């Protein structure tokens, strides 16, 4: 994992990565008062940083602020402590369940009323064919 450390020695650094993006991102984190209050608090043991979790495979570039994830991936965090260091001081993981991808229908533009008429005629022909092939009970 050869990524330049762009953080000053006074920063606390974590690396966030996924199974799809094993290099992930280095993130500067700060110890804060609470999840909703970003006031610095050196005794809270609650750290806050920011990274974008993206489903775009182009999000694998180093230092772009994004971590690429796919359906079923887990997110991992390595805590490097002040100045980054070379070896994580602690690690953690979290399961991330992304919704299954939904296919997006591609609209096909109709070329006016003629296309609709052709579709209608095709439908009628298919219905007629089905009716003529259906077995009818004998009376």
Tab-separated table of C-alpha atoms in Angstrom:
chain	number	residue	atom	x	y	z
A	1	UNK	CA	0.000	0.000	0.000
A	2	UNK	CA	2.132	2.827	-1.351
A	3	UNK	CA	0.185	6.043	-0.972
A	4	UNK	CA	1.912	9.268	-0.048
A	5	UNK	CA	1.008	10.614	3.362
A	6	UNK	CA	-0.364	14.115	2.749
A	7	UNK	CA	-1.264	14.688	6.403
A	8	UNK	CA	0.786	16.683	8.908
A	9	UNK	CA	2.106	14.929	12.010
A	10	UNK	CA	-0.615	16.599	14.096
A	11	UNK	CA	-3.405	14.897	12.099
A	12	UNK	CA	-5.026	11.635	13.050
A	13	UNK	CA	-5.389	9.388	10.021
A	14	UNK	CA	-7.580	6.411	9.137
A	15	UNK	CA	-7.817	4.361	5.968
A	16	UNK	CA	-11.292	3.374	4.784
A	17	UNK	CA	-11.500	0.640	2.163
A	18	UNK	CA	-13.794	-2.079	0.815
A	19	UNK	CA	-13.454	-5.504	-0.761
A	20	UNK	CA	-13.939	-3.862	-4.164
A	21	UNK	CA	-11.536	-0.976	-3.469
A	22	UNK	CA	-8.716	-2.490	-1.377
A	23	UNK	CA	-6.554	0.667	-1.516
A	24	UNK	CA	-9.396	2.851	-0.278
A	25	UNK	CA	-8.817	6.366	0.980
A	26	UNK	CA	-6.738	7.954	3.701
A	27	UNK	CA	-8.967	10.229	5.748
A	28	UNK	CA	-8.053	12.863	8.290
A	29	UNK	CA	-10.193	12.293	11.389
A	30	UNK	CA	-10.812	14.447	14.457
A	31	UNK	CA	-11.927	13.533	17.945
A	32	UNK	CA	-15.295	15.252	18.466
A	33	UNK	CA	-17.852	15.779	21.226
A	34	UNK	CA	-20.617	13.635	19.667
A	35	UNK	CA	-21.910	12.263	16.367
A	36	UNK	CA	-23.971	15.408	15.832
A	37	UNK	CA	-21.586	17.932	17.426
A	38	UNK	CA	-18.215	18.401	15.714
A	39	UNK	CA	-16.765	20.458	18.570
A	40	UNK	CA	-13.256	19.119	19.297
A	41	UNK	CA	-13.115	16.952	22.413
A	42	UNK	CA	-9.828	15.134	23.081
A	43	UNK	CA	-11.432	12.844	25.692
A	44	UNK	CA	-14.510	11.559	23.812
A	45	UNK	CA	-12.870	8.637	21.949
A	46	UNK	CA	-15.315	9.423	19.102
A	47	UNK	CA	-13.662	10.268	15.801
A	48	UNK	CA	-15.187	11.941	12.785
A	49	UNK	CA	-13.978	12.102	9.200
A	50	UNK	CA	-15.560	12.157	5.790
A	51	UNK	CA	-15.394	9.926	2.734
A	52	UNK	CA	-17.892	9.325	-0.061
A	53	UNK	CA	-19.046	5.738	-0.565
A	54	UNK	CA	-19.617	5.329	-4.298
A	55	UNK	CA	-20.987	2.624	-6.605
A	56	UNK	CA	-18.986	4.079	-9.518
A	57	UNK	CA	-15.999	1.842	-10.432
A	58	UNK	CA	-14.134	5.027	-11.384
A	59	UNK	CA	-13.981	5.849	-7.664
A	60	UNK	CA	-10.798	3.840	-7.131
A	61	UNK	CA	-8.350	6.685	-7.753
A	62	UNK	CA	-6.125	7.523	-4.789
A	63	UNK	CA	-6.932	10.734	-2.907
A	64	UNK	CA	-10.259	11.313	-4.710
A	65	UNK	CA	-12.235	11.170	-1.431
A	66	UNK	CA	-14.316	8.186	-2.609
A	67	UNK	CA	-14.365	4.473	-1.810
A	68	UNK	CA	-15.902	2.136	-4.396
A	69	UNK	CA	-18.344	-0.473	-3.070
A	70	UNK	CA	-20.461	-3.136	-4.718
A	71	UNK	CA	-23.515	-5.033	-3.504
A	72	UNK	CA	-22.554	-7.201	-0.518
A	73	UNK	CA	-19.219	-5.473	0.221
A	74	UNK	CA	-17.917	-4.813	3.698
A	75	UNK	CA	-16.261	-1.541	4.672
A	76	UNK	CA	-13.072	-1.628	6.718
A	77	UNK	CA	-11.331	1.077	8.738
A	78	UNK	CA	-7.689	1.011	9.802
A	79	UNK	CA	-6.744	3.567	12.451
A	80	UNK	CA	-3.201	4.851	12.022
A	81	UNK	CA	-3.171	7.435	14.801
A	82	UNK	CA	-1.394	10.797	14.762
A	83	UNK	CA	0.729	11.418	11.695
A	84	UNK	CA	-0.459	8.342	9.845
A	85	UNK	CA	2.360	5.937	10.589
A	86	UNK	CA	3.108	2.829	8.543
A	87	UNK	CA	1.204	0.216	10.553
A	88	UNK	CA	-2.430	0.493	11.698
A	89	UNK	CA	-2.856	0.818	15.462
A	90	UNK	CA	-6.312	-0.777	15.277
A	91	UNK	CA	-8.807	-2.010	12.695
A	92	UNK	CA	-12.555	-2.304	12.430
A	93	UNK	CA	-15.037	-3.516	9.840
A	94	UNK	CA	-18.683	-2.899	9.096
A	95	UNK	CA	-21.000	-4.796	6.836
A	96	UNK	CA	-22.551	-2.631	4.166
A	97	UNK	CA	-25.641	-3.980	2.451
A	98	UNK	CA	-26.347	-2.167	-0.764
A	99	UNK	CA	-29.663	-2.765	-2.475
A	100	UNK	CA	-29.483	-5.123	-5.426
A	101	UNK	CA	-29.064	-3.192	-8.654
A	102	UNK	CA	-32.336	-2.494	-10.415
A	103	UNK	CA	-32.270	-2.610	-14.188
A	104	UNK	CA	-33.140	0.723	-15.707
A	105	UNK	CA	-35.330	0.438	-18.787
A	106	UNK	CA	-33.966	2.315	-21.755
A	107	UNK	CA	-36.696	4.335	-23.425
A	108	UNK	CA	-36.974	3.766	-27.148
A	109	UNK	CA	-38.352	6.827	-28.879
A	110	UNK	CA	-41.389	6.171	-31.033
A	111	UNK	CA	-41.370	7.671	-34.492
A	112	UNK	CA	-44.888	9.021	-34.316
A	113	UNK	CA	-48.334	7.442	-34.733
A	114	UNK	CA	-47.103	4.912	-37.308
A	115	UNK	CA	-45.061	3.062	-34.654
A	116	UNK	CA	-48.062	2.867	-32.364
A	117	UNK	CA	-50.206	1.563	-35.210
A	118	UNK	CA	-47.612	-1.112	-36.041
A	119	UNK	CA	-47.514	-2.175	-32.388
A	120	UNK	CA	-51.302	-2.347	-32.319
A	121	UNK	CA	-51.445	-4.455	-35.493
A	122	UNK	CA	-48.732	-6.776	-34.155
A	123	UNK	CA	-50.695	-7.218	-30.938
A	124	UNK	CA	-53.866	-8.032	-32.889
A	125	UNK	CA	-52.036	-10.581	-35.059
A	126	UNK	CA	-50.551	-12.285	-31.984
A	127	UNK	CA	-53.971	-12.414	-30.288
A	128	UNK	CA	-55.576	-13.841	-33.450
A	129	UNK	CA	-52.805	-16.470	-33.731
A	130	UNK	CA	-53.264	-17.440	-30.091
A	131	UNK	CA	-57.050	-17.702	-30.462
A	132	UNK	CA	-56.773	-19.875	-33.570
A	133	UNK	CA	-54.313	-22.212	-31.797
A	134	UNK	CA	-56.310	-22.558	-28.585
A	135	UNK	CA	-58.024	-25.920	-28.197
A	136	UNK	CA	-61.758	-25.474	-27.909
A	137	UNK	CA	-63.903	-27.960	-26.080
A	138	UNK	CA	-66.030	-30.094	-28.406
A	139	UNK	CA	-69.759	-29.798	-27.898
